[in-house]
PDB file of C-alpha atoms in Angstrom:
ATOM      1  CA  MET A  29     -38.763  16.114 -94.918  1.00 46.00           C
ATOM      2  CA  GLN A  30     -40.615  12.793 -95.224  1.00 49.00           C
ATOM      3  CA  PHE A  31     -37.280  10.957 -95.498  1.00 44.00           C
ATOM      4  CA  TRP A  32     -36.096  12.500 -92.207  1.00 44.00           C
ATOM      5  CA  SER A  33     -39.351  11.567 -90.456  1.00 47.00           C
ATOM      6  CA  GLN A  34     -39.065   7.975 -91.633  1.00 44.00           C
ATOM      7  CA  LEU A  35     -35.419   7.817 -90.592  1.00 42.00           C
ATOM      8  CA  LEU A  36     -36.316   9.132 -87.135  1.00 44.00           C
ATOM      9  CA  ILE A  37     -39.025   6.475 -86.735  1.00 47.00           C
ATOM     10  CA  VAL A  38     -36.611   3.686 -87.725  1.00 44.00           C
ATOM     11  CA  LEU A  39     -33.956   4.943 -85.316  1.00 44.00           C
ATOM     12  CA  VAL A  40     -36.448   5.204 -82.460  1.00 45.00           C
ATOM     13  CA  LEU A  41     -37.778   1.700 -82.993  1.00 45.00           C
ATOM     14  CA  ALA A  42     -34.238   0.295 -82.954  1.00 46.00           C
ATOM     15  CA  GLY A  43     -34.000   0.942 -79.210  1.00 49.00           C
ATOM     16  CA  CYS A  44     -37.395  -0.476 -78.276  1.00 56.00           C
ATOM     17  CA  SER A  45     -36.641  -3.936 -76.935  1.00 63.00           C
ATOM     18  CA  ALA A  46     -34.100  -5.883 -74.958  1.00 75.00           C
ATOM     19  CA  LYS A  47     -31.830  -8.456 -76.550  1.00 79.00           C
ATOM     20  CA  GLY A  48     -33.114 -11.994 -76.745  1.00 80.00           C
ATOM     21  CA  ASP A  49     -35.649 -14.111 -78.605  1.00 82.00           C
ATOM     22  CA  THR A  50     -37.696 -15.267 -75.616  1.00 90.00           C
ATOM     23  CA  PRO A  51     -39.112 -13.358 -72.642  1.00 90.00           C
ATOM     24  CA  SER A  52     -36.683 -15.214 -70.364  1.00 92.00           C
ATOM     25  CA  GLU A  53     -33.686 -14.169 -72.492  1.00 93.00           C
ATOM     26  CA  GLN A  54     -34.952 -10.569 -72.588  1.00 93.00           C
ATOM     27  CA  ARG A  55     -35.424 -10.462 -68.798  1.00 95.00           C
ATOM     28  CA  ASN A  56     -31.884 -11.812 -68.319  1.00 95.00           C
ATOM     29  CA  SER A  57     -30.549  -9.207 -70.758  1.00 95.00           C
ATOM     30  CA  ILE A  58     -32.302  -6.413 -68.851  1.00 96.00           C
ATOM     31  CA  LEU A  59     -31.010  -7.646 -65.482  1.00 97.00           C
ATOM     32  CA  GLN A  60     -27.481  -7.798 -66.920  1.00 96.00           C
ATOM     33  CA  MET A  61     -27.877  -4.243 -68.291  1.00 95.00           C
ATOM     34  CA  ARG A  62     -29.025  -3.097 -64.826  1.00 97.00           C
ATOM     35  CA  GLN A  63     -26.005  -4.683 -63.129  1.00 97.00           C
ATOM     36  CA  GLU A  64     -23.551  -3.250 -65.668  1.00 94.00           C
ATOM     37  CA  THR A  65     -25.113   0.205 -65.391  1.00 94.00           C
ATOM     38  CA  LEU A  66     -25.041   0.196 -61.591  1.00 96.00           C
ATOM     39  CA  SER A  67     -21.428  -1.042 -61.581  1.00 95.00           C
ATOM     40  CA  ALA A  68     -20.389   1.732 -63.968  1.00 92.00           C
ATOM     41  CA  LEU A  69     -22.170   4.367 -61.886  1.00 92.00           C
ATOM     42  CA  TYR A  70     -20.722   3.056 -58.623  1.00 94.00           C
ATOM     43  CA  GLY A  71     -17.262   3.162 -60.197  1.00 91.00           C
ATOM     44  CA  GLN A  72     -17.714   6.786 -61.261  1.00 88.00           C
ATOM     45  CA  LYS A  73     -19.570   8.020 -58.144  1.00 90.00           C
ATOM     46  CA  PRO A  74     -19.359   5.543 -55.225  1.00 94.00           C
ATOM     47  CA  ALA A  75     -21.919   7.507 -53.168  1.00 93.00           C
ATOM     48  CA  ILE A  76     -24.645   6.396 -55.589  1.00 94.00           C
ATOM     49  CA  ARG A  77     -24.517   2.878 -54.071  1.00 96.00           C
ATOM     50  CA  GLN A  78     -25.729   4.277 -50.744  1.00 96.00           C
ATOM     51  CA  GLU A  79     -28.409   6.377 -52.463  1.00 95.00           C
ATOM     52  CA  VAL A  80     -29.754   3.255 -54.193  1.00 97.00           C
ATOM     53  CA  SER A  81     -29.756   1.158 -51.023  1.00 96.00           C
ATOM     54  CA  ARG A  82     -31.560   3.864 -48.998  1.00 96.00           C
ATOM     55  CA  ALA A  83     -34.154   4.596 -51.696  1.00 96.00           C
ATOM     56  CA  LYS A  84     -37.732   3.323 -51.701  1.00 96.00           C
ATOM     57  CA  GLY A  85     -36.972   2.009 -55.181  1.00 96.00           C
ATOM     58  CA  TYR A  86     -34.991   2.622 -58.331  1.00 97.00           C
ATOM     59  CA  ALA A  87     -35.222   1.995 -62.058  1.00 96.00           C
ATOM     60  CA  VAL A  88     -32.548   1.468 -64.683  1.00 96.00           C
ATOM     61  CA  PHE A  89     -33.311   2.095 -68.367  1.00 94.00           C
ATOM     62  CA  SER A  90     -31.440   1.753 -71.633  1.00 92.00           C
ATOM     63  CA  ASN A  91     -32.430   4.480 -74.088  1.00 86.00           C
ATOM     64  CA  LEU A  92     -31.680   5.462 -77.653  1.00 78.00           C
ATOM     65  CA  ASN A  93     -32.468   9.139 -78.265  1.00 72.00           C
ATOM     66  CA  ASN A  94     -32.509  10.895 -81.629  1.00 70.00           C
ATOM     67  CA  ASN A  95     -32.596  14.630 -82.286  1.00 71.00           C
ATOM     68  CA  LEU A  96     -33.414  15.882 -85.726  1.00 69.00           C
ATOM     69  CA  PHE A  97     -33.600  19.679 -85.887  1.00 68.00           C
ATOM     70  CA  LEU A  98     -36.822  20.553 -84.028  1.00 73.00           C
ATOM     71  CA  LEU A  99     -37.922  17.026 -83.039  1.00 75.00           C
ATOM     72  CA  SER A 100     -36.517  14.664 -80.449  1.00 77.00           C
ATOM     73  CA  ALA A 101     -37.643  11.073 -79.917  1.00 80.00           C
ATOM     74  CA  GLY A 102     -36.391   7.966 -78.233  1.00 84.00           C
ATOM     75  CA  SER A 103     -37.346   4.613 -76.830  1.00 88.00           C
ATOM     76  CA  GLY A 104     -35.970   2.013 -74.515  1.00 92.00           C
ATOM     77  CA  TYR A 105     -36.513  -0.618 -71.892  1.00 94.00           C
ATOM     78  CA  GLY A 106     -35.595  -1.241 -68.284  1.00 95.00           C
ATOM     79  CA  VAL A 107     -36.522  -2.578 -64.898  1.00 96.00           C
ATOM     80  CA  LEU A 108     -37.937  -1.007 -61.757  1.00 96.00           C
ATOM     81  CA  ARG A 109     -36.885  -2.431 -58.370  1.00 97.00           C
ATOM     82  CA  ASP A 110     -39.238  -1.765 -55.461  1.00 96.00           C
ATOM     83  CA  ASN A 111     -36.863  -1.888 -52.479  1.00 97.00           C
ATOM     84  CA  ARG A 112     -39.843  -2.196 -50.125  1.00 94.00           C
ATOM     85  CA  THR A 113     -40.859  -5.564 -51.577  1.00 95.00           C
ATOM     86  CA  GLY A 114     -37.794  -6.675 -53.558  1.00 95.00           C
ATOM     87  CA  ARG A 115     -40.009  -7.021 -56.631  1.00 94.00           C
ATOM     88  CA  ASP A 116     -38.810  -6.202 -60.159  1.00 95.00           C
ATOM     89  CA  THR A 117     -41.154  -4.782 -62.800  1.00 94.00           C
ATOM     90  CA  TYR A 118     -39.920  -4.850 -66.397  1.00 94.00           C
ATOM     91  CA  MET A 119     -40.839  -1.713 -68.297  1.00 93.00           C
ATOM     92  CA  LYS A 120     -40.737   0.045 -71.649  1.00 92.00           C
ATOM     93  CA  MET A 121     -40.249   3.727 -72.208  1.00 90.00           C
ATOM     94  CA  ALA A 122     -40.624   6.349 -74.892  1.00 86.00           C
ATOM     95  CA  THR A 123     -39.647   9.964 -75.063  1.00 83.00           C
ATOM     96  CA  ALA A 124     -40.592  12.804 -77.368  1.00 79.00           C
ATOM     97  CA  GLY A 125     -39.890  16.478 -77.395  1.00 78.00           C
ATOM     98  CA  PHE A 126     -39.255  19.574 -79.366  1.00 71.00           C
ATOM     99  CA  GLY A 127     -36.533  22.156 -79.383  1.00 71.00           C
ATOM    100  CA  VAL A 128     -33.213  22.722 -81.050  1.00 67.00           C
ATOM    101  CA  GLY A 129     -31.080  19.629 -81.486  1.00 65.00           C
ATOM    102  CA  LEU A 130     -29.147  17.391 -83.790  1.00 64.00           C
ATOM    103  CA  GLY A 131     -27.611  14.007 -83.163  1.00 68.00           C
ATOM    104  CA  ILE A 132     -28.114  10.580 -81.707  1.00 70.00           C
ATOM    105  CA  LYS A 133     -27.026   9.173 -78.375  1.00 67.00           C
ATOM    106  CA  GLN A 134     -27.377   5.919 -76.527  1.00 75.00           C
ATOM    107  CA  PHE A 135     -27.490   6.161 -72.767  1.00 81.00           C
ATOM    108  CA  LYS A 136     -28.488   4.412 -69.581  1.00 88.00           C
ATOM    109  CA  ALA A 137     -30.529   6.144 -66.900  1.00 89.00           C
ATOM    110  CA  LEU A 138     -30.804   5.428 -63.188  1.00 92.00           C
ATOM    111  CA  ILE A 139     -33.901   6.885 -61.539  1.00 92.00           C
ATOM    112  CA  ILE A 140     -33.837   6.878 -57.729  1.00 93.00           C
ATOM    113  CA  PHE A 141     -37.121   7.249 -55.811  1.00 93.00           C
ATOM    114  CA  ASN A 142     -36.558   8.667 -52.324  1.00 92.00           C
ATOM    115  CA  GLU A 143     -40.219   8.869 -51.318  1.00 90.00           C
ATOM    116  CA  THR A 144     -42.950   6.255 -51.415  1.00 91.00           C
ATOM    117  CA  ALA A 145     -45.413   8.627 -53.116  1.00 89.00           C
ATOM    118  CA  ALA A 146     -42.957   9.331 -55.957  1.00 87.00           C
ATOM    119  CA  LEU A 147     -42.337   5.608 -56.491  1.00 90.00           C
ATOM    120  CA  ASP A 148     -46.048   4.780 -56.406  1.00 88.00           C
ATOM    121  CA  ARG A 149     -46.806   7.623 -58.830  1.00 86.00           C
ATOM    122  CA  PHE A 150     -44.152   6.290 -61.233  1.00 86.00           C
ATOM    123  CA  ILE A 151     -45.573   2.767 -61.017  1.00 83.00           C
ATOM    124  CA  THR A 152     -49.134   3.928 -61.717  1.00 80.00           C
ATOM    125  CA  SER A 153     -48.584   6.771 -64.197  1.00 78.00           C
ATOM    126  CA  GLY A 154     -44.923   6.512 -65.218  1.00 74.00           C
ATOM    127  CA  PHE A 155     -44.774   9.966 -66.731  1.00 65.00           C
ATOM    128  CA  ASP A 156     -42.277  12.792 -66.380  1.00 65.00           C
ATOM    129  CA  ALA A 157     -41.887  15.948 -68.430  1.00 54.00           C
ATOM    130  CA  GLY A 158     -39.116  18.467 -68.267  1.00 56.00           C
ATOM    131  CA  ALA A 159     -36.578  20.595 -70.020  1.00 49.00           C
ATOM    132  CA  GLN A 160     -33.129  19.326 -70.790  1.00 52.00           C
ATOM    133  CA  ALA A 161     -30.033  20.707 -72.387  1.00 49.00           C
ATOM    134  CA  ASP A 162     -26.915  18.721 -73.005  1.00 47.00           C
ATOM    135  CA  LEU A 163     -23.917  18.207 -75.180  1.00 43.00           C
ATOM    136  CA  ALA A 164     -22.805  14.597 -75.502  1.00 44.00           C
ATOM    137  CA  ALA A 165     -19.881  13.292 -77.449  1.00 44.00           C
ATOM    138  CA  LYS A 166     -18.723   9.765 -76.800  1.00 43.00           C
ATOM    139  CA  ALA A 167     -16.986   7.275 -79.023  1.00 44.00           C
ATOM    140  CA  ALA A 168     -17.724   3.601 -78.479  1.00 45.00           C
ATOM    141  CA  ASP A 169     -14.174   2.702 -77.504  1.00 47.00           C
ATOM    142  CA  ASP A 170     -12.717   5.616 -75.553  1.00 46.00           C
ATOM    143  CA  GLY A 171     -13.275   3.840 -72.220  1.00 40.00           C
ATOM    144  CA  LYS A 172     -14.861   6.752 -70.387  1.00 45.00           C
ATOM    145  CA  VAL A 173     -18.385   7.117 -69.121  1.00 48.00           C
ATOM    146  CA  VAL A 174     -20.066  10.500 -68.974  1.00 49.00           C
ATOM    147  CA  VAL A 175     -22.180  10.758 -65.816  1.00 52.00           C
ATOM    148  CA  SER A 176     -24.691  13.576 -65.570  1.00 49.00           C
ATOM    149  CA  GLU A 177     -27.369  14.337 -63.039  1.00 49.00           C
ATOM    150  CA  ALA A 178     -30.757  15.512 -64.275  1.00 49.00           C
ATOM    151  CA  ALA A 179     -32.584  18.028 -62.160  1.00 45.00           C
ATOM    152  CA  ASN A 180     -36.343  18.076 -61.875  1.00 49.00           C
ATOM    153  CA  ALA A 181     -39.031  19.695 -59.754  1.00 47.00           C
ATOM    154  CA  ASP A 182     -39.028  16.718 -57.375  1.00 46.00           C
ATOM    155  CA  PHE A 183     -35.230  16.567 -56.995  1.00 47.00           C
ATOM    156  CA  GLN A 184     -35.430  15.522 -53.343  1.00 59.00           C
ATOM    157  CA  ARG A 185     -37.998  12.836 -54.152  1.00 79.00           C
ATOM    158  CA  VAL A 186     -36.622  11.618 -57.494  1.00 84.00           C
ATOM    159  CA  LYS A 187     -33.034  11.790 -58.717  1.00 85.00           C
ATOM    160  CA  VAL A 188     -31.839  10.830 -62.196  1.00 85.00           C
ATOM    161  CA  TYR A 189     -28.344   9.887 -63.346  1.00 86.00           C
ATOM    162  CA  GLN A 190     -27.417   9.315 -66.995  1.00 82.00           C
ATOM    163  CA  LEU A 191     -24.522   7.373 -68.455  1.00 81.00           C
ATOM    164  CA  THR A 192     -23.848   8.357 -72.050  1.00 74.00           C
ATOM    165  CA  GLU A 193     -22.549   5.258 -73.790  1.00 64.00           C
ATOM    166  CA  GLN A 194     -21.979   6.521 -77.302  1.00 55.00           C
ATOM    167  CA  GLY A 195     -23.164   9.115 -79.713  1.00 50.00           C
ATOM    168  CA  LEU A 196     -22.924  12.728 -80.667  1.00 53.00           C
ATOM    169  CA  ALA A 197     -25.736  15.104 -79.775  1.00 53.00           C
ATOM    170  CA  ALA A 198     -26.260  18.757 -79.011  1.00 57.00           C
ATOM    171  CA  GLN A 199     -29.743  19.597 -77.806  1.00 56.00           C
ATOM    172  CA  ALA A 200     -31.925  21.958 -75.843  1.00 61.00           C
ATOM    173  CA  THR A 201     -35.400  20.447 -75.711  1.00 59.00           C
ATOM    174  CA  LEU A 202     -38.639  20.237 -73.799  1.00 68.00           C
ATOM    175  CA  GLN A 203     -38.933  16.521 -73.301  1.00 70.00           C
ATOM    176  CA  GLY A 204     -41.700  14.207 -72.154  1.00 77.00           C
ATOM    177  CA  TYR A 205     -41.095  10.656 -70.942  1.00 79.00           C
ATOM    178  CA  LYS A 206     -43.574   7.816 -70.678  1.00 86.00           C
ATOM    179  CA  TYR A 207     -42.835   4.588 -68.821  1.00 88.00           C
ATOM    180  CA  TRP A 208     -45.133   1.575 -68.662  1.00 88.00           C
ATOM    181  CA  PRO A 209     -44.971  -2.076 -67.579  1.00 90.00           C
ATOM    182  CA  ASP A 210     -43.979  -4.583 -70.265  1.00 91.00           C
ATOM    183  CA  ASP A 211     -46.824  -7.115 -70.054  1.00 90.00           C
ATOM    184  CA  ASP A 212     -44.898  -9.686 -72.103  1.00 91.00           C
ATOM    185  CA  LEU A 213     -41.956  -9.708 -69.679  1.00 93.00           C
ATOM    186  CA  ASN A 214     -44.016  -9.443 -66.490  1.00 91.00           C
ATOM    187  CA  GLY A 215     -46.067 -12.505 -67.385  1.00 79.00           C
ATOM    188  CA  LYS A 216     -49.414 -10.747 -67.810  1.00 62.00           C
TER     189      LYS A 216
END
């Protein structure tokens, strides 16, 4: 079991940071990831463009999630855009959970904040917990993007879309997510 725990830790850490050697390169990589993710979503569901433009803010994250029997963990990075001010905040994220699952998947997430209170709460506490169940199978070169909407208790206030990029996973987990500002990329 120790081997599997160590493997899970290595896989989680692989998704922790954006590409690039300098903060400037990493910020550019994250902004490119955001643009590519939004373009892919708009291509699959054009109505999302209007949702994003009407929102108080939105965040786009790149995540690598691993499920190993009863444990699920993941990490990633992204950027939050406050539509009220036009300001970007670069962020990190981690996820952990438990439940039945096996596999690994890489995905992008778009989180849309429809109310000021929900956006402010995300900026200050950045935490969400919930249950999720999914089956993802995607090869790196099949040219299709799997778009799924994630429901939560605040569905009218916060809406989440996921693009599964590649991987194979079957899971039913209780999952917690933590998001926080990346001080290195925000110049603090």
